[in-house]
Amino acid sequence: MEDWGLRPTEKIDRTDFLKGLARAMAGALIFALPMLMTMEMWQIGASISRFKLLNLLLVSLPLLALLSHRMGFEETHDWGQSLRDTIIAMALAILTSALLLAALGVLKTDMSVDEWAGKIAIQAVPASIGALLGRSQLANRDEDEDQEKKRRYSYGGELGLMTVGALFLSLNVAPTEEMVLLSYKITDWHAILLILLSVGIMHGFVYAVSFDGGHELSPDAPWWHALIRFTLPGYTLAAIVSLFTLWIFDQTAGTSAMMIALSVVVLAVPAAIGAAGARLLL
């Protein structure tokens, strides 16, 4: 009875799954903690349009499934399993967020259910990313590294992972008032400099610096090959993600097109770093 009638392989699978759940909750807490303790996120959670919140969750779902397929909190063999683990990770992220927000006194008994749901759901996406990263960042590297290195991904998959990284970092800073303040303070020349800086950092992260996970160029490849194939598309994705998150957090309402463009340039700096870092870490 003490083994619950399980065969040895079944017991091992259950143990690995439970370890994966523990790593997922730890990852959700670690990666989402800055946003869980940010006042702007609490306020936005209470007031955000449910339409925009739904859009955020729907856009994030395929990106989370891609992340799960690459390195979810347990090894998956097909997209069905990856989607299952994505849903589990999101459920764990919601549970972790609710527990911490309640412990911090952000969730109170006199609040409506709708306000509770908004404050928790706005944290679900970054916490879900953390939950899925729990296996790769918190697991025993000796056990997982060989299996991870065996996986190969298409060009579209690589761009998808860059989008995940851009989304994660942009979610950290997009709701803050500093983003709007910086967009008002910079000039057109500052914007051009920020674009060049962002592209240079992205290119340097992945190609110029010999980090593990970077894609080294063949001696026969022209210098512009990597720039056109990965860096510039990656920056474009970072800019699109920046615009999307600014819209989600109502940072574009009542703002001129020029100010929105400047805000995108400012937010694209951390988003670009997130995109480049994703290809090194994921």
Short mmCIF file of C-alpha atoms in Angstrom, two decimals:
data_model
loop_
_atom_site.label_atom_id
_atom_site.label_comp_id
_atom_site.label_asym_id
_atom_site.label_seq_id
_atom_site.Cartn_x
_atom_site.Cartn_y
_atom_site.Cartn_z
CA MET A 1 0.00 0.00 0.00
CA GLU A 2 2.85 2.37 0.68
CA ASP A 3 3.78 2.43 -3.01
CA TRP A 4 0.13 3.04 -4.01
CA GLY A 5 0.34 0.12 -6.44
CA LEU A 6 2.61 2.03 -8.81
CA ARG A 7 5.27 0.39 -10.93
CA PRO A 8 8.84 1.76 -10.53
CA THR A 9 8.68 3.74 -13.78
CA GLU A 10 5.33 5.25 -12.77
CA LYS A 11 6.73 6.29 -9.39
CA ILE A 12 9.70 7.94 -11.12
CA ASP A 13 7.39 9.79 -13.53
CA ARG A 14 5.21 11.01 -10.65
CA THR A 15 8.27 12.15 -8.69
CA ASP A 16 9.62 14.03 -11.69
CA PHE A 17 6.23 15.65 -12.27
CA LEU A 18 5.96 16.78 -8.63
CA LYS A 19 9.50 18.17 -8.80
CA GLY A 20 8.47 20.01 -11.95
CA LEU A 21 5.49 21.54 -10.16
CA ALA A 22 7.70 22.71 -7.30
CA ARG A 23 10.19 24.26 -9.73
CA ALA A 24 7.32 25.89 -11.61
CA MET A 25 5.96 27.57 -8.48
CA ALA A 26 9.44 28.70 -7.49
CA GLY A 27 10.04 30.07 -11.00
CA ALA A 28 6.69 31.88 -10.99
CA LEU A 29 7.53 33.54 -7.69
CA ILE A 30 11.09 34.53 -8.61
CA PHE A 31 10.37 35.91 -12.08
CA ALA A 32 7.09 37.66 -11.24
CA LEU A 33 8.08 39.08 -7.85
CA PRO A 34 9.07 42.56 -9.17
CA MET A 35 5.63 42.96 -10.76
CA LEU A 36 3.78 41.40 -7.85
CA MET A 37 5.23 44.12 -5.62
CA THR A 38 4.69 47.05 -8.02
CA MET A 39 1.91 49.52 -7.18
CA GLU A 40 1.17 50.33 -10.83
CA MET A 41 0.41 46.67 -11.51
CA TRP A 42 -2.09 46.62 -8.61
CA GLN A 43 -3.81 49.74 -9.91
CA ILE A 44 -3.89 48.53 -13.51
CA GLY A 45 -5.24 45.17 -12.42
CA ALA A 46 -8.20 46.91 -10.83
CA SER A 47 -8.97 49.19 -13.79
CA ILE A 48 -7.73 47.41 -16.93
CA SER A 49 -10.26 46.76 -19.65
CA ARG A 50 -11.30 43.11 -19.59
CA PHE A 51 -11.06 43.15 -23.39
CA LYS A 52 -7.39 44.14 -23.19
CA LEU A 53 -6.74 41.61 -20.45
CA LEU A 54 -8.27 38.89 -22.63
CA ASN A 55 -6.09 40.01 -25.54
CA LEU A 56 -2.98 39.76 -23.38
CA LEU A 57 -3.85 36.22 -22.32
CA LEU A 58 -4.76 35.10 -25.85
CA VAL A 59 -1.58 36.53 -27.40
CA SER A 60 0.53 35.00 -24.64
CA LEU A 61 -0.95 31.49 -24.88
CA PRO A 62 0.85 30.35 -28.09
CA LEU A 63 4.09 31.97 -26.91
CA LEU A 64 3.83 30.12 -23.60
CA ALA A 65 3.13 26.87 -25.47
CA LEU A 66 6.29 27.43 -27.52
CA LEU A 67 8.27 28.06 -24.36
CA SER A 68 6.79 24.93 -22.77
CA HIS A 69 7.73 22.88 -25.82
CA ARG A 70 11.31 24.04 -25.55
CA MET A 71 11.79 23.90 -21.79
CA GLY A 72 8.63 23.52 -19.76
CA PHE A 73 8.72 22.28 -16.19
CA GLU A 74 8.79 18.69 -17.49
CA GLU A 75 9.96 17.14 -20.77
CA THR A 76 7.28 17.14 -23.47
CA HIS A 77 7.22 15.20 -26.74
CA ASP A 78 4.40 16.86 -28.71
CA TRP A 79 2.42 20.09 -28.84
CA GLY A 80 -0.53 18.55 -27.01
CA GLN A 81 1.63 17.90 -23.96
CA SER A 82 3.12 21.37 -24.28
CA LEU A 83 -0.33 22.95 -24.27
CA ARG A 84 -1.29 20.85 -21.24
CA ASP A 85 1.81 22.03 -19.37
CA THR A 86 1.10 25.61 -20.42
CA ILE A 87 -2.34 25.43 -18.82
CA ILE A 88 -0.87 23.84 -15.68
CA ALA A 89 1.82 26.55 -15.53
CA MET A 90 -0.77 29.29 -15.86
CA ALA A 91 -2.88 27.72 -13.11
CA LEU A 92 0.17 27.57 -10.83
CA ALA A 93 1.02 31.17 -11.74
CA ILE A 94 -2.49 32.31 -10.82
CA LEU A 95 -2.33 30.40 -7.52
CA THR A 96 1.13 31.79 -6.65
CA SER A 97 0.09 35.35 -7.55
CA ALA A 98 -3.12 35.13 -5.53
CA LEU A 99 -1.34 33.79 -2.44
CA LEU A 100 1.36 36.47 -2.48
CA LEU A 101 -1.02 39.34 -3.24
CA ALA A 102 -3.24 38.19 -0.39
CA ALA A 103 -0.25 37.93 1.94
CA LEU A 104 0.82 41.48 0.99
CA GLY A 105 -2.66 42.82 1.72
CA VAL A 106 -3.30 43.81 -1.89
CA LEU A 107 -6.34 41.53 -2.08
CA LYS A 108 -8.92 42.49 0.55
CA THR A 109 -12.25 41.05 1.52
CA ASP A 110 -14.12 44.28 0.75
CA MET A 111 -13.04 44.18 -2.92
CA SER A 112 -15.30 42.83 -5.64
CA VAL A 113 -14.62 39.51 -7.30
CA ASP A 114 -14.00 41.38 -10.55
CA GLU A 115 -11.23 43.46 -8.94
CA TRP A 116 -9.66 40.34 -7.45
CA ALA A 117 -9.73 38.64 -10.84
CA GLY A 118 -8.14 41.62 -12.59
CA LYS A 119 -5.30 42.02 -10.09
CA ILE A 120 -4.49 38.31 -10.23
CA ALA A 121 -4.91 37.85 -14.00
CA ILE A 122 -2.61 40.76 -14.90
CA GLN A 123 0.16 38.89 -13.09
CA ALA A 124 -0.60 35.56 -14.76
CA VAL A 125 1.48 36.06 -17.92
CA PRO A 126 4.85 37.01 -16.34
CA ALA A 127 4.33 34.44 -13.59
CA SER A 128 3.53 31.77 -16.20
CA ILE A 129 6.76 32.57 -18.04
CA GLY A 130 8.60 32.16 -14.75
CA ALA A 131 6.82 28.87 -14.07
CA LEU A 132 7.88 27.47 -17.43
CA LEU A 133 11.43 28.72 -16.96
CA GLY A 134 11.59 26.99 -13.58
CA ARG A 135 12.82 23.73 -15.08
CA SER A 136 15.67 25.23 -17.11
CA GLN A 137 16.86 27.72 -14.49
CA LEU A 138 16.27 25.73 -11.29
CA ALA A 139 16.75 22.14 -12.44
CA ASN A 140 19.92 20.11 -12.18
CA ARG A 141 21.82 21.14 -15.28
CA ASP A 142 23.66 17.81 -15.45
CA GLU A 143 20.35 16.00 -15.91
CA ASP A 144 18.76 18.32 -18.42
CA GLU A 145 21.56 19.87 -20.42
CA ASP A 146 22.16 16.96 -22.78
CA GLN A 147 18.48 16.62 -23.60
CA GLU A 148 18.10 20.36 -24.18
CA LYS A 149 21.04 20.47 -26.56
CA LYS A 150 19.45 17.76 -28.69
CA ARG A 151 16.50 20.00 -29.55
CA ARG A 152 16.61 22.08 -32.70
CA TYR A 153 14.16 24.77 -33.67
CA SER A 154 13.09 26.42 -36.86
CA TYR A 155 13.73 30.03 -37.74
CA GLY A 156 10.14 30.84 -36.75
CA GLY A 157 10.65 29.09 -33.42
CA GLU A 158 13.76 31.17 -32.73
CA LEU A 159 11.84 34.37 -33.45
CA GLY A 160 9.03 33.13 -31.21
CA LEU A 161 11.42 32.70 -28.30
CA MET A 162 12.76 36.19 -28.89
CA THR A 163 9.18 37.46 -28.68
CA VAL A 164 8.75 35.71 -25.31
CA GLY A 165 11.87 37.42 -23.95
CA ALA A 166 10.76 40.81 -25.26
CA LEU A 167 7.30 40.39 -23.74
CA PHE A 168 8.65 39.40 -20.34
CA LEU A 169 10.95 42.42 -19.90
CA SER A 170 8.49 44.87 -21.43
CA LEU A 171 5.82 43.73 -18.97
CA ASN A 172 8.21 44.65 -16.17
CA VAL A 173 8.51 48.32 -17.13
CA ALA A 174 5.60 49.20 -19.48
CA PRO A 175 3.10 50.02 -16.68
CA THR A 176 5.43 52.44 -14.89
CA GLU A 177 5.09 56.21 -15.09
CA GLU A 178 8.79 56.50 -15.93
CA MET A 179 8.11 55.16 -19.43
CA VAL A 180 5.81 58.08 -20.20
CA LEU A 181 8.17 60.57 -18.53
CA LEU A 182 11.17 59.38 -20.56
CA SER A 183 9.23 59.57 -23.82
CA TYR A 184 8.48 63.26 -23.07
CA LYS A 185 12.08 64.06 -22.15
CA ILE A 186 13.90 62.57 -25.14
CA THR A 187 14.37 64.30 -28.51
CA ASP A 188 14.34 62.83 -32.01
CA TRP A 189 18.13 62.51 -31.87
CA HIS A 190 17.89 60.63 -28.59
CA ALA A 191 15.39 58.27 -30.22
CA ILE A 192 17.74 57.54 -33.11
CA LEU A 193 20.57 56.91 -30.67
CA LEU A 194 18.38 54.56 -28.61
CA ILE A 195 17.43 52.58 -31.72
CA LEU A 196 21.07 52.20 -32.74
CA LEU A 197 22.02 51.30 -29.17
CA SER A 198 19.28 48.68 -28.91
CA VAL A 199 20.24 47.06 -32.21
CA GLY A 200 23.92 47.12 -31.25
CA ILE A 201 23.24 45.52 -27.86
CA MET A 202 21.10 42.80 -29.46
CA HIS A 203 23.74 42.02 -32.05
CA GLY A 204 26.52 42.05 -29.48
CA PHE A 205 24.67 39.80 -27.03
CA VAL A 206 24.16 36.98 -29.49
CA TYR A 207 26.94 37.21 -32.04
CA ALA A 208 29.86 39.42 -31.08
CA VAL A 209 30.19 37.99 -27.55
CA SER A 210 30.97 34.29 -27.23
CA PHE A 211 28.19 33.46 -24.77
CA ASP A 212 26.94 29.90 -24.50
CA GLY A 213 23.86 29.69 -26.66
CA GLY A 214 25.00 32.39 -29.07
CA HIS A 215 25.10 31.65 -32.79
CA GLU A 216 28.64 31.95 -34.08
CA LEU A 217 29.01 33.06 -37.67
CA SER A 218 30.75 30.97 -40.28
CA PRO A 219 33.94 32.56 -41.58
CA ASP A 220 32.37 32.48 -45.04
CA ALA A 221 29.21 34.33 -43.98
CA PRO A 222 29.05 38.04 -44.85
CA TRP A 223 29.04 40.42 -41.89
CA TRP A 224 25.49 41.55 -42.58
CA HIS A 225 23.99 38.04 -42.65
CA ALA A 226 23.30 37.74 -38.91
CA LEU A 227 22.19 41.37 -38.71
CA ILE A 228 19.51 40.91 -41.34
CA ARG A 229 18.48 37.36 -40.39
CA PHE A 230 18.14 37.74 -36.61
CA THR A 231 19.04 41.12 -35.14
CA LEU A 232 16.83 43.42 -37.21
CA PRO A 233 13.80 41.05 -37.17
CA GLY A 234 14.37 40.66 -33.44
CA TYR A 235 14.34 44.41 -32.89
CA THR A 236 11.20 44.71 -35.03
CA LEU A 237 9.49 42.11 -32.84
CA ALA A 238 10.66 43.97 -29.71
CA ALA A 239 9.13 47.19 -31.06
CA ILE A 240 5.83 45.44 -31.88
CA VAL A 241 5.72 43.87 -28.42
CA SER A 242 6.47 47.28 -26.90
CA LEU A 243 3.56 48.89 -28.73
CA PHE A 244 1.27 46.03 -27.71
CA THR A 245 2.16 46.26 -24.01
CA LEU A 246 1.84 50.06 -24.02
CA TRP A 247 -1.66 49.62 -25.46
CA ILE A 248 -2.53 46.93 -22.91
CA PHE A 249 -1.52 49.22 -20.03
CA ASP A 250 -3.34 52.28 -21.43
CA GLN A 251 -0.11 54.17 -22.05
CA THR A 252 -1.23 55.15 -25.57
CA ALA A 253 -4.66 56.59 -24.70
CA GLY A 254 -5.01 60.27 -25.61
CA THR A 255 -1.41 60.44 -26.84
CA SER A 256 -0.15 61.74 -30.18
CA ALA A 257 1.37 59.37 -32.73
CA MET A 258 4.81 60.95 -32.22
CA MET A 259 4.71 60.43 -28.46
CA ILE A 260 3.57 56.84 -28.94
CA ALA A 261 6.49 56.28 -31.33
CA LEU A 262 8.94 57.74 -28.80
CA SER A 263 7.43 55.58 -26.05
CA VAL A 264 7.91 52.49 -28.23
CA VAL A 265 11.56 53.42 -28.82
CA VAL A 266 12.15 53.80 -25.08
CA LEU A 267 10.40 50.56 -24.15
CA ALA A 268 12.10 48.71 -27.01
CA VAL A 269 15.43 49.05 -25.18
CA PRO A 270 14.56 46.55 -22.42
CA ALA A 271 12.39 44.57 -24.85
CA ALA A 272 15.33 44.17 -27.24
CA ILE A 273 17.59 43.07 -24.41
CA GLY A 274 14.92 40.55 -23.38
CA ALA A 275 14.70 39.24 -26.95
CA ALA A 276 18.47 38.84 -27.21
CA GLY A 277 18.73 37.32 -23.75
CA ALA A 278 16.02 34.79 -24.60
CA ARG A 279 18.15 33.31 -27.36
CA LEU A 280 21.05 32.95 -24.93
CA LEU A 281 19.10 31.53 -21.98
CA LEU A 282 16.22 29.57 -23.55
#
